[in-house]
Coordinates of C-alpha atoms in Angstrom, one line a residue:
Chain M
M27 CA -106.5 -27.7 -43.4
N28 CA -106.5 -26.1 -39.7
L29 CA -104.4 -23.0 -38.6
M30 CA -101.8 -25.1 -36.9
Q31 CA -101.2 -26.5 -40.0
A32 CA -101.1 -23.3 -42.0
F33 CA -98.7 -22.1 -39.0
K34 CA -96.3 -25.1 -39.6
M35 CA -96.4 -24.6 -43.3
A36 CA -95.6 -20.8 -42.8
F37 CA -92.6 -21.9 -40.6
K38 CA -91.1 -24.4 -43.1
S39 CA -91.3 -21.9 -45.9
I40 CA -90.1 -19.0 -44.3
A41 CA -87.0 -21.2 -42.3
S42 CA -86.2 -22.4 -45.9
K43 CA -85.5 -19.1 -47.1
K44 CA -83.7 -17.6 -44.1
M45 CA -81.7 -14.8 -45.8
R46 CA -84.9 -12.9 -47.9
S47 CA -87.2 -13.7 -44.7
F48 CA -84.9 -11.8 -42.7
L49 CA -84.3 -9.0 -45.2
T50 CA -87.8 -8.9 -45.5
M51 CA -88.0 -8.4 -42.0
L52 CA -85.7 -5.9 -41.4
G53 CA -88.3 -3.0 -42.3
I54 CA -90.6 -4.5 -39.3
I55 CA -87.6 -4.7 -36.9
I56 CA -86.4 -1.3 -37.9
G57 CA -89.8 0.5 -37.5
V58 CA -90.8 -1.4 -34.2
A59 CA -87.6 -1.0 -32.7
S60 CA -87.8 2.9 -33.4
V61 CA -91.5 3.3 -32.3
V62 CA -90.3 1.6 -29.1
I63 CA -87.3 3.4 -28.2
M64 CA -88.6 6.8 -29.1
V65 CA -92.0 6.4 -27.3
S66 CA -90.0 5.0 -24.0
V67 CA -87.8 8.0 -24.0
V68 CA -90.4 10.6 -24.3
Q69 CA -92.2 8.8 -21.8
G70 CA -89.4 8.0 -19.6
Q71 CA -88.3 12.2 -19.8
N72 CA -92.2 12.9 -19.3
K73 CA -92.0 10.7 -15.8
K74 CA -88.6 12.2 -14.8
Q75 CA -90.3 15.7 -15.1
M76 CA -93.3 14.8 -13.6
E77 CA -91.4 13.0 -10.7
Y78 CA -89.3 16.4 -10.5
L79 CA -92.8 18.6 -10.3
E80 CA -93.9 16.0 -7.8
A81 CA -91.3 16.6 -5.7
M82 CA -91.3 20.1 -5.8
G83 CA -95.1 20.0 -5.1
D84 CA -98.1 21.2 -7.1
N85 CA -100.0 24.5 -6.3
K86 CA -96.7 26.3 -6.2
I87 CA -96.7 30.0 -7.3
Q88 CA -93.4 31.3 -8.5
V89 CA -93.2 35.4 -7.9
Y90 CA -90.4 37.2 -9.3
A91 CA -90.4 41.0 -8.2
S92 CA -87.9 43.2 -8.1
R93 CA -87.7 46.9 -7.8
W94 CA -85.2 49.5 -9.6
Y95 CA -82.4 51.1 -7.5
G96 CA -84.4 54.3 -5.6
S97 CA -87.6 52.6 -4.8
S98 CA -88.1 52.1 -1.0
G99 CA -89.7 49.3 1.0
D100 CA -89.1 45.6 1.5
I101 CA -91.2 43.5 -1.0
S102 CA -90.4 40.4 1.1
E103 CA -92.1 41.9 4.3
L104 CA -94.9 43.7 2.1
L105 CA -95.3 40.2 0.3
Y106 CA -95.1 38.0 3.8
E107 CA -97.7 40.5 4.9
Y108 CA -100.1 40.5 2.0
C109 CA -99.8 36.5 1.5
L110 CA -101.1 36.2 5.6
G111 CA -104.0 38.2 4.7
M112 CA -105.0 35.4 2.1
Q113 CA -104.9 32.6 4.5
D114 CA -108.0 30.8 3.3
L115 CA -105.9 30.2 -0.2
V116 CA -102.4 30.3 0.9
V117 CA -100.5 28.0 2.8
G118 CA -97.4 29.5 2.6
V119 CA -94.8 32.1 1.4
T120 CA -91.1 31.8 1.3
P121 CA -88.0 34.1 -0.8
Q122 CA -86.6 31.5 -2.8
I123 CA -82.8 32.4 -3.0
E124 CA -79.9 30.6 -4.1
V125 CA -76.3 31.7 -3.0
W126 CA -74.0 32.0 -6.1
Q127 CA -70.8 32.4 -4.4
E128 CA -68.0 30.4 -3.4
I129 CA -69.0 29.0 -0.1
T130 CA -67.4 26.2 1.7
I131 CA -69.6 24.2 4.2
K132 CA -67.7 22.2 6.7
Y133 CA -68.2 19.6 9.3
G134 CA -65.4 18.0 11.0
A135 CA -62.5 16.9 8.1
K136 CA -65.7 17.0 5.5
T137 CA -65.5 20.1 3.3
F138 CA -68.2 20.6 0.5
N139 CA -68.2 23.6 -2.0
T140 CA -71.1 25.5 -3.4
Q141 CA -69.2 25.7 -6.5
N142 CA -68.3 22.0 -7.2
W143 CA -69.8 21.7 -10.8
D144 CA -67.2 18.7 -11.5
D145 CA -69.0 16.6 -9.0
W146 CA -72.7 17.4 -9.1
E147 CA -73.3 14.5 -6.8
K148 CA -71.0 16.7 -4.3
R149 CA -71.9 19.8 -4.7
V150 CA -74.2 21.0 -1.8
S151 CA -76.3 24.2 -2.8
L152 CA -76.2 27.2 -0.1
K153 CA -80.2 28.1 -0.2
L154 CA -81.9 31.1 1.8
G155 CA -86.1 31.2 3.0
S156 CA -88.1 31.9 5.8
D157 CA -89.8 29.6 8.3
Q158 CA -92.4 28.6 5.6
F159 CA -89.6 27.2 2.9
G160 CA -90.2 23.4 3.7
V161 CA -94.0 23.4 3.5
C162 CA -93.8 25.6 0.0
N163 CA -91.3 23.1 -1.3
N164 CA -92.9 20.1 -0.1
Y165 CA -90.2 19.2 2.0
T166 CA -90.6 16.9 5.1
L167 CA -89.1 17.3 8.2
G168 CA -87.0 14.1 9.2
G169 CA -86.0 15.4 12.8
G170 CA -85.7 18.7 14.6
R171 CA -87.6 22.0 13.5
E172 CA -87.8 24.1 10.7
L173 CA -86.7 27.7 10.9
S174 CA -88.5 29.8 12.8
F175 CA -89.7 33.0 12.2
L176 CA -87.5 34.4 15.3
D177 CA -84.7 32.9 13.7
V178 CA -85.3 35.0 10.2
D179 CA -85.7 38.0 12.6
K180 CA -82.9 37.8 14.3
T181 CA -80.6 36.8 12.0
N182 CA -80.0 33.5 14.0
R183 CA -76.8 31.5 13.2
V184 CA -78.8 28.6 12.6
C185 CA -79.7 26.2 9.4
V186 CA -81.8 22.8 8.3
L187 CA -80.4 20.5 6.2
G188 CA -81.6 18.8 3.2
G189 CA -81.8 15.1 3.2
G190 CA -78.6 14.6 0.9
A191 CA -76.4 17.7 2.7
K192 CA -77.2 15.4 5.7
K193 CA -75.9 12.2 4.2
L194 CA -72.6 14.0 2.8
L195 CA -72.1 15.7 6.1
F196 CA -73.4 13.5 8.7
D197 CA -73.8 10.4 7.2
F198 CA -76.3 8.4 9.6
V199 CA -75.4 10.2 12.7
D200 CA -78.3 12.6 13.9
P201 CA -77.1 16.2 13.1
V202 CA -79.5 18.1 15.2
G203 CA -77.5 20.3 17.6
E204 CA -74.4 19.9 15.6
T205 CA -72.3 23.0 14.3
I206 CA -71.3 23.6 10.8
F207 CA -69.1 25.8 9.5
I208 CA -70.3 28.2 6.8
N209 CA -67.3 30.1 5.2
S210 CA -65.9 29.6 8.8
Q211 CA -68.5 31.0 10.7
P212 CA -70.7 28.6 12.8
F213 CA -74.0 27.3 12.6
L214 CA -76.3 25.4 14.6
V215 CA -78.2 22.4 12.9
V216 CA -81.5 22.4 14.0
G217 CA -83.7 20.0 11.6
W218 CA -83.5 18.1 8.6
Y219 CA -85.6 17.2 5.7
E220 CA -86.2 13.9 4.2
P221 CA -84.4 13.2 0.7
T222 CA -87.0 13.8 -2.2
G223 CA -85.9 10.7 -3.7
V224 CA -86.0 11.9 -7.5
E225 CA -83.2 9.8 -9.3
G226 CA -80.3 12.3 -10.7
M227 CA -81.9 15.4 -8.9
S228 CA -79.2 15.8 -6.3
D229 CA -80.1 19.7 -6.4
M230 CA -82.9 19.3 -4.3
D231 CA -81.4 17.3 -1.7
N232 CA -77.9 18.5 -1.4
V233 CA -79.5 21.6 0.5
V234 CA -78.2 23.7 3.6
L235 CA -81.0 26.1 4.2
L236 CA -80.7 29.5 6.3
P237 CA -82.9 32.3 7.4
Y238 CA -82.9 34.7 4.2
T239 CA -82.0 37.6 6.6
F240 CA -78.3 36.2 5.5
N241 CA -78.7 37.4 2.1
R242 CA -77.1 40.9 3.1
T243 CA -73.8 39.1 4.2
L244 CA -73.8 36.0 2.2
N245 CA -75.2 37.5 -1.2
N246 CA -73.5 40.6 -1.9
N247 CA -76.2 42.3 -0.5
Q248 CA -78.6 41.4 -3.5
D249 CA -82.1 42.0 -3.5
I250 CA -84.2 39.3 -2.9
S251 CA -86.4 39.3 -5.9
Q252 CA -87.8 35.4 -6.3
Y253 CA -90.5 34.0 -4.0
V254 CA -92.6 30.7 -3.9
V255 CA -96.4 30.9 -2.5
K256 CA -97.8 27.6 -1.9
A257 CA -101.5 27.6 -2.5
K258 CA -104.1 25.2 -1.0
S259 CA -105.4 23.9 -3.8
A260 CA -105.9 24.3 -7.8
A261 CA -108.4 26.8 -8.0
A262 CA -107.2 28.4 -4.7
T263 CA -103.8 29.0 -6.9
T264 CA -105.6 30.4 -9.8
M265 CA -107.0 33.0 -7.7
A266 CA -103.9 33.7 -5.4
I267 CA -102.3 34.4 -9.0
A268 CA -104.6 36.9 -10.1
K269 CA -104.6 38.5 -6.3
L270 CA -100.5 38.6 -6.5
K271 CA -100.7 40.2 -10.0
A272 CA -102.9 42.7 -8.5
F273 CA -100.9 43.4 -5.4
L274 CA -97.8 43.5 -7.2
G275 CA -99.4 46.0 -9.7
G276 CA -100.2 48.2 -7.3
F277 CA -96.6 49.3 -6.8
I278 CA -94.8 48.0 -9.4
T279 CA -95.3 49.1 -13.3
N280 CA -93.4 46.6 -15.0
G281 CA -90.6 48.1 -17.4
E282 CA -90.7 51.6 -15.6
N283 CA -89.9 50.9 -11.8
G284 CA -89.3 47.2 -11.8
N285 CA -90.2 44.0 -12.8
Y286 CA -92.5 41.2 -11.6
D287 CA -94.2 38.2 -12.8
V288 CA -96.3 35.4 -11.3
Y289 CA -97.0 31.8 -12.6
S290 CA -97.7 28.7 -11.0
N291 CA -96.1 25.0 -11.7
N292 CA -99.8 23.9 -12.6
D293 CA -99.2 25.8 -15.5
W294 CA -95.9 23.9 -16.3
S295 CA -97.0 20.7 -15.7
N296 CA -99.9 21.2 -18.0
Q297 CA -98.0 22.6 -20.5
M298 CA -95.2 20.1 -20.2
Q299 CA -97.9 17.1 -20.3
E300 CA -98.9 18.9 -23.6
Q301 CA -95.7 19.3 -24.5
S302 CA -94.8 15.4 -24.2
L303 CA -98.1 14.4 -26.1
M304 CA -97.2 16.4 -28.8
Q305 CA -93.7 15.1 -29.1
S306 CA -95.2 11.4 -28.9
L307 CA -97.7 12.1 -31.6
V308 CA -94.8 13.2 -33.7
L309 CA -92.4 10.7 -33.2
G310 CA -94.7 8.4 -33.1
A311 CA -96.0 9.4 -36.6
I312 CA -92.5 9.0 -38.0
A313 CA -91.7 5.7 -36.8
G314 CA -95.4 4.8 -38.3
I315 CA -94.1 6.0 -41.6
S316 CA -91.2 4.0 -41.3
L317 CA -93.5 1.0 -40.2
L318 CA -95.6 1.9 -43.3
V319 CA -92.5 1.6 -45.4
G320 CA -91.5 -1.8 -43.9
G321 CA -95.0 -3.1 -44.6
I322 CA -95.0 -2.1 -48.3
G323 CA -91.6 -3.8 -48.5
I324 CA -93.4 -6.8 -47.2
M325 CA -96.0 -6.5 -49.7
N326 CA -93.9 -6.5 -52.3
I327 CA -91.2 -9.7 -51.5
M328 CA -94.6 -11.4 -51.1
L329 CA -95.7 -10.2 -54.4
V330 CA -92.5 -11.6 -56.2
T331 CA -92.9 -14.8 -53.9
V332 CA -96.5 -15.4 -55.7
T333 CA -94.9 -15.1 -59.2
E334 CA -92.0 -17.3 -58.1
R335 CA -94.1 -20.1 -56.5
T336 CA -96.8 -20.0 -58.9
R337 CA -95.9 -23.8 -59.5
E338 CA -96.4 -24.6 -56.1
I339 CA -99.3 -22.8 -55.8
G340 CA -100.2 -24.8 -59.1
I341 CA -99.4 -28.4 -57.3
R342 CA -101.1 -27.3 -54.2
K343 CA -104.5 -26.5 -55.9
A344 CA -104.0 -30.0 -58.0
I345 CA -103.9 -32.0 -55.2
G346 CA -106.7 -30.5 -53.6
A347 CA -106.2 -26.7 -51.7
E348 CA -108.7 -24.9 -51.8
R349 CA -108.8 -20.8 -52.9
R350 CA -109.1 -20.5 -48.8
S351 CA -106.3 -22.8 -47.7
I352 CA -104.1 -20.7 -50.6
I353 CA -105.0 -17.2 -49.2
V354 CA -104.6 -18.6 -45.4
Q355 CA -101.0 -20.1 -46.5
F356 CA -99.8 -16.5 -47.6
L357 CA -101.4 -14.2 -45.1
I358 CA -100.0 -16.7 -42.2
E359 CA -96.7 -16.1 -44.2
A360 CA -97.0 -12.5 -44.4
A361 CA -98.4 -12.1 -40.5
V362 CA -95.3 -14.8 -39.3
I363 CA -92.7 -13.0 -40.9
C364 CA -94.0 -9.5 -39.5
G365 CA -95.0 -11.3 -35.9
I366 CA -91.1 -12.6 -36.0
G367 CA -89.7 -9.0 -37.1
G368 CA -92.3 -7.4 -34.4
L369 CA -90.7 -9.5 -31.9
I370 CA -87.1 -8.8 -32.7
G371 CA -88.1 -5.3 -33.2
I372 CA -89.3 -5.1 -29.5
G373 CA -86.1 -7.1 -28.0
L374 CA -83.8 -4.5 -29.9
G375 CA -86.4 -1.7 -28.6
C376 CA -86.3 -3.2 -25.2
M377 CA -82.3 -2.8 -25.3
G378 CA -82.1 0.5 -27.2
S379 CA -84.7 1.7 -24.4
L380 CA -82.2 0.8 -21.5
I381 CA -79.3 2.1 -23.2
A382 CA -81.0 5.5 -24.1
G383 CA -82.1 5.6 -20.2
K384 CA -78.6 5.0 -19.2
F385 CA -76.9 7.7 -21.4
L386 CA -79.7 10.2 -22.3
L387 CA -81.8 10.0 -19.0
Q388 CA -79.2 10.0 -16.1
G389 CA -78.9 6.0 -15.8
M390 CA -83.2 5.6 -15.4
I391 CA -83.7 2.3 -16.1
L392 CA -86.4 2.4 -19.0
W393 CA -88.6 -0.1 -19.7
P394 CA -91.0 0.1 -22.0
S395 CA -94.3 -0.2 -21.3
S396 CA -96.4 -3.2 -22.2
V397 CA -99.0 -1.0 -24.0
I398 CA -96.3 0.0 -26.1
T399 CA -95.0 -3.5 -26.5
I400 CA -98.1 -5.2 -27.1
G401 CA -99.3 -2.3 -29.5
A402 CA -96.3 -2.7 -31.5
F403 CA -96.3 -6.1 -31.8
T404 CA -100.3 -6.4 -33.0
F405 CA -99.4 -3.6 -35.4
S406 CA -97.2 -5.5 -37.1
V407 CA -99.0 -8.8 -37.4
A408 CA -101.6 -6.8 -38.6
L409 CA -99.4 -5.1 -41.0
G410 CA -98.5 -8.5 -42.5
V411 CA -101.8 -9.1 -42.9
V412 CA -103.1 -6.0 -44.6
F413 CA -100.0 -6.1 -47.0
G414 CA -100.3 -9.8 -47.2
L415 CA -103.8 -9.6 -48.7
Y416 CA -103.2 -8.6 -52.0
P417 CA -100.7 -11.1 -52.7
A418 CA -102.8 -14.0 -51.1
I419 CA -105.5 -13.1 -53.3
K420 CA -103.2 -12.9 -56.2
A421 CA -102.0 -16.4 -55.6
S422 CA -104.8 -18.1 -54.7
S423 CA -107.1 -16.8 -57.8
L424 CA -104.1 -18.8 -60.0
Q425 CA -105.5 -21.4 -62.2
P426 CA -104.0 -24.7 -61.3
V427 CA -102.9 -26.0 -64.7
E428 CA -101.8 -22.7 -65.8
A429 CA -99.6 -22.5 -62.8
L430 CA -97.9 -26.0 -63.5
R431 CA -97.3 -24.5 -67.4
A432 CA -95.7 -21.5 -66.3
E433 CA -92.6 -23.4 -65.9
Chain O
M14 CA -121.1 -43.7 -64.8
L15 CA -118.5 -42.0 -63.2
I16 CA -117.2 -39.3 -65.9
D17 CA -119.9 -37.9 -68.4
I18 CA -118.8 -35.5 -70.8
K19 CA -121.2 -34.0 -73.4
D20 CA -120.2 -31.7 -76.4
L21 CA -117.0 -30.2 -74.3
Y22 CA -115.7 -27.0 -76.4
K23 CA -112.4 -25.2 -75.7
I24 CA -112.2 -22.4 -78.5
Y25 CA -109.3 -19.8 -78.5
N26 CA -109.4 -16.5 -80.1
E27 CA -113.1 -17.2 -81.4
G28 CA -114.3 -15.8 -84.5
Q29 CA -110.9 -14.4 -85.6
E30 CA -108.4 -15.8 -87.9
S31 CA -106.3 -17.2 -85.0
E32 CA -108.9 -19.3 -84.0
V33 CA -107.8 -22.9 -82.4
R34 CA -110.1 -25.5 -81.5
A35 CA -108.5 -27.4 -78.5
L36 CA -111.6 -29.1 -78.0
D37 CA -114.2 -29.3 -80.8
G38 CA -117.4 -31.0 -79.2
V39 CA -116.2 -33.8 -77.0
S40 CA -118.2 -36.4 -75.3
L41 CA -117.0 -39.0 -73.5
Q42 CA -118.4 -41.8 -70.6
I43 CA -116.3 -43.3 -68.0
D44 CA -117.6 -46.0 -66.0
R45 CA -116.0 -46.8 -62.6
G46 CA -113.5 -49.0 -62.7
E47 CA -112.3 -48.6 -65.9
F48 CA -108.9 -48.1 -67.2
V49 CA -108.7 -45.9 -70.2
A50 CA -106.3 -44.2 -72.1
I51 CA -106.4 -41.1 -74.1
V52 CA -103.9 -41.0 -76.7
G53 CA -103.0 -38.4 -79.2
A54 CA -100.2 -36.4 -80.6
S55 CA -99.2 -33.2 -78.8
G56 CA -102.2 -30.4 -79.2
S57 CA -104.7 -33.0 -79.9
G58 CA -106.4 -31.5 -76.8
K59 CA -105.7 -33.9 -74.4
S60 CA -104.2 -31.8 -71.8
T61 CA -107.1 -29.4 -72.3
M62 CA -109.5 -31.8 -72.0
M63 CA -107.9 -33.1 -68.4
A64 CA -107.8 -29.7 -67.3
R65 CA -111.6 -29.2 -67.4
I66 CA -112.1 -32.6 -65.4
R67 CA -111.5 -31.2 -61.9
N68 CA -112.4 -32.5 -59.2
R69 CA -111.1 -33.2 -55.7
E70 CA -112.1 -37.2 -56.1
I71 CA -109.1 -37.3 -58.8
G72 CA -105.8 -37.9 -57.9
F73 CA -103.2 -36.1 -60.3
I74 CA -100.0 -37.9 -61.5
F75 CA -97.9 -35.2 -63.8
Q76 CA -95.2 -36.2 -66.2
G77 CA -93.2 -33.4 -64.5
Y78 CA -93.7 -35.3 -61.0
N79 CA -94.5 -31.7 -59.2
L80 CA -93.4 -32.5 -56.1
L81 CA -92.6 -29.6 -53.5
Q82 CA -89.2 -29.3 -53.6
D83 CA -88.6 -28.1 -50.1
L84 CA -90.4 -31.1 -48.6
D85 CA -89.5 -34.6 -48.0
A86 CA -91.4 -37.6 -49.8
L87 CA -93.6 -38.2 -46.6
D88 CA -94.4 -34.5 -46.1
N89 CA -95.2 -34.6 -49.7
V90 CA -97.6 -37.3 -49.5
I91 CA -99.3 -35.8 -46.4
L92 CA -100.0 -32.7 -48.2
P93 CA -103.2 -33.5 -49.8
L94 CA -104.5 -35.6 -46.5
I95 CA -103.9 -32.3 -45.0
Y96 CA -106.5 -30.3 -47.7
R97 CA -108.8 -33.1 -47.1
G98 CA -109.0 -32.4 -43.5
T99 CA -107.5 -35.9 -42.4
S100 CA -107.1 -36.1 -38.7
I101 CA -103.7 -35.5 -37.6
F102 CA -103.1 -38.5 -35.9
E103 CA -103.8 -40.6 -38.9
R104 CA -102.2 -38.8 -41.5
E105 CA -98.9 -40.0 -41.1
E106 CA -100.3 -43.7 -41.2
L107 CA -101.8 -43.2 -44.7
A108 CA -99.2 -41.2 -46.1
M109 CA -96.6 -44.4 -45.3
A110 CA -99.1 -46.7 -46.1
A111 CA -99.3 -45.1 -49.8
L112 CA -95.3 -44.5 -49.9
A113 CA -95.4 -48.6 -49.2
R114 CA -97.7 -49.2 -52.2
V115 CA -95.1 -48.1 -54.5
G116 CA -91.9 -49.1 -52.6
M117 CA -90.7 -46.0 -51.3
D118 CA -91.5 -46.0 -47.6
D119 CA -88.0 -46.7 -46.8
R120 CA -87.2 -43.2 -48.6
A121 CA -89.9 -41.3 -46.3
R122 CA -87.1 -38.9 -45.2
H123 CA -85.7 -37.9 -48.6
R124 CA -86.2 -34.6 -50.4
P125 CA -87.2 -35.0 -54.6
S126 CA -83.4 -33.8 -55.1
Q127 CA -82.1 -37.0 -53.5
M128 CA -84.4 -39.2 -55.7
S129 CA -84.2 -40.8 -59.5
G130 CA -87.3 -39.4 -61.4
G131 CA -88.4 -43.1 -61.0
Q132 CA -88.5 -42.8 -57.5
Q133 CA -90.1 -39.0 -57.6
Q134 CA -92.8 -40.4 -59.7
R135 CA -93.5 -43.2 -57.2
V136 CA -93.7 -40.7 -54.6
A137 CA -96.2 -38.5 -57.0
I138 CA -98.0 -41.6 -57.3
A139 CA -98.2 -42.2 -53.4
R140 CA -99.4 -38.5 -53.3
A141 CA -102.1 -39.2 -55.5
I142 CA -103.4 -42.4 -53.8
A143 CA -103.0 -41.3 -50.2
T144 CA -106.5 -40.3 -50.0
H145 CA -108.0 -43.1 -51.8
P146 CA -109.6 -41.0 -54.7
P147 CA -111.7 -43.2 -57.1
I148 CA -110.4 -41.8 -60.1
I149 CA -106.3 -41.4 -60.8
M150 CA -105.6 -39.1 -63.8
A151 CA -102.1 -39.7 -65.1
D152 CA -100.9 -37.3 -67.8
E153 CA -97.9 -38.9 -69.5
P154 CA -96.7 -40.5 -66.0
T155 CA -94.0 -42.1 -67.9
G156 CA -92.8 -39.2 -70.2
A157 CA -89.7 -38.9 -68.5
L158 CA -89.1 -42.3 -67.5
D159 CA -86.7 -44.8 -69.0
S160 CA -88.5 -47.8 -70.3
K161 CA -87.7 -50.1 -67.3
T162 CA -88.9 -47.6 -64.7
G163 CA -91.5 -46.3 -67.1
R164 CA -93.0 -49.8 -67.1
H165 CA -92.8 -50.2 -63.3
V166 CA -95.0 -46.8 -62.8
L167 CA -97.3 -48.5 -65.2
G168 CA -97.3 -51.7 -63.3
I169 CA -98.3 -49.6 -60.3
L170 CA -101.3 -48.4 -62.4
Q171 CA -102.4 -51.7 -63.4
Q172 CA -102.2 -52.9 -59.7
L173 CA -104.3 -50.1 -58.8
Y174 CA -106.9 -50.8 -61.3
R175 CA -106.9 -54.2 -60.4
E176 CA -108.1 -53.4 -56.9
G177 CA -110.9 -51.0 -58.1
T178 CA -109.6 -47.7 -59.1
T179 CA -110.5 -45.8 -62.1
I180 CA -107.6 -44.9 -64.2
L181 CA -107.6 -42.5 -66.5
L182 CA -103.6 -42.6 -68.5
I183 CA -103.3 -39.6 -70.9
T184 CA -100.2 -40.0 -73.4
H185 CA -99.1 -39.6 -77.1
D186 CA -96.9 -42.9 -76.8
D187 CA -99.1 -46.1 -78.8
G188 CA -97.2 -48.4 -77.2
I189 CA -98.3 -47.2 -73.7
A190 CA -101.8 -47.0 -75.1
A191 CA -101.8 -50.5 -75.8
T192 CA -101.7 -51.7 -72.4
A193 CA -105.0 -50.4 -71.7
P194 CA -108.2 -52.0 -71.9
R195 CA -109.9 -49.2 -73.4
V196 CA -108.4 -46.6 -75.8
V197 CA -109.9 -43.4 -76.7
R198 CA -107.8 -41.3 -79.8
L199 CA -108.3 -37.6 -79.6
S200 CA -107.2 -35.6 -82.8
D201 CA -107.4 -31.9 -83.4
G202 CA -110.2 -31.6 -80.7
K203 CA -112.3 -34.7 -81.7
I204 CA -112.6 -38.1 -80.4
I205 CA -111.8 -40.2 -83.8
S206 CA -111.9 -43.4 -82.0
D207 CA -112.8 -45.5 -78.9
K208 CA -112.1 -48.9 -78.8
H209 CA -112.1 -51.8 -76.0
Q210 CA -109.2 -54.4 -76.5
E211 CA -107.8 -57.4 -75.0
V212 CA -104.8 -56.8 -73.0
D213 CA -102.1 -59.3 -71.4
W214 CA -101.8 -58.7 -67.6
L215 CA -105.5 -59.0 -67.3

């Protein structure tokens, strides 16, 4: 008996008992669908986070440093000078401040608000930074120029627009040389950044950047405490972190006269990758258990089937079927049931992933990877073979005459 | 010598009080081209003997037809051809030829549930002869049929015999045994007589 014929027989047998075959498949369908959805969601989430991190750039060192009231000296300047001293390690340094007061940004008839939390896509944030803000945050200049050291030093009324803010305020018009009004104060647009292109992350692009010296007037005169230092490489990041910690530790004692902390995005992204791997493993294990239960269900049904079909097996053996043919027939039936179940499960999993992507991951188009789909299919077929083996051997060892007398 | 059985025993619960000797030293030789009826009351051991004689060269016909209910007549007849490894291009032709020989080719696409007992038995015969086995073994083939259909089925076996097939007919019915050129009688697991006789249909 050739395989082709065996498959035909298996399909016939499955088709003649549609309801039961479907119920048998259900375990596999649910198992495979949940594996596909869970892994896709984790992968999608991870991809999104990685995109975000990538857009922000790697080798980025976050510095938090504040001195309590009464201490003297501007940390910004000290830090700036110190970083200038390690130019072999560091590309740039900038204060990283977002203005949380309600501020209106106006150009012509268009007005935007920093507190427009109802419509994220139309919220424009106001950030304060140095001439190295763009370098530190991985922005690419689209036109015009960056802020200059002089703008910072002289507190010039100039600004640089993020890609999103440029589009909201100016559409496709070149904004360089135009004037926008921030809380009714005129500011000259000197440059703009390309959009970072991360879906659903408008806060990186809907940005208006001013020299950080406006902190006094725009930000209620709060101290600047957050900085970004951009290092040249992963190795430079590690060294720069150690140096920065030593430097800040020189005049700040944590908890006594202030606080400081230095960490890098590299740690963060490693951590995130580890976390994502853990999530995948845990979810995969849970889904694997449900698949196992599905497989046991199949074995159960196949065993019942053997008993039920004793007569059929007897007839087949009496008219010339060898043991091998019976084993192959039952194995293929189990594998076909699981395979069809797997295909349906993958179909449902794809739909589920798309729905999950739409509602959980800001409309991300979440398409399960081919590795997952092929893997899930192979696994479900293998499950059928493994759990079909025992019933198949049992069926094949029936004696034909005994089998025929079972009636 | 096509079938040669020597001192065949089949004893259940040996040595116990409930010991049953289903076959108690049976020896039987059957030549190519014979028509042998094996007669005996139920429990005489004839079915047990038949179960011992198993070979892929034998086509089986059963009292209960034993067709697969999910398959139509043609697919039932094709089944032994599949197991025998007949090429896919010849199967249907051979199966149709076998159905034609028992006059069932016009019902090839009917399922067993759509056929009468006699028709089912004819399909079962077609299935047994589809691979052209040298021996046909029929276990009470007329047992479940009325006498007219029974004669028809016997007629098909006689026709196969005339064409050179060896026929083993197992029955408890002396009337049917009387139509066989050789009659082997079994009782309590032993052969009590083995006679050749004249039959009217030869």
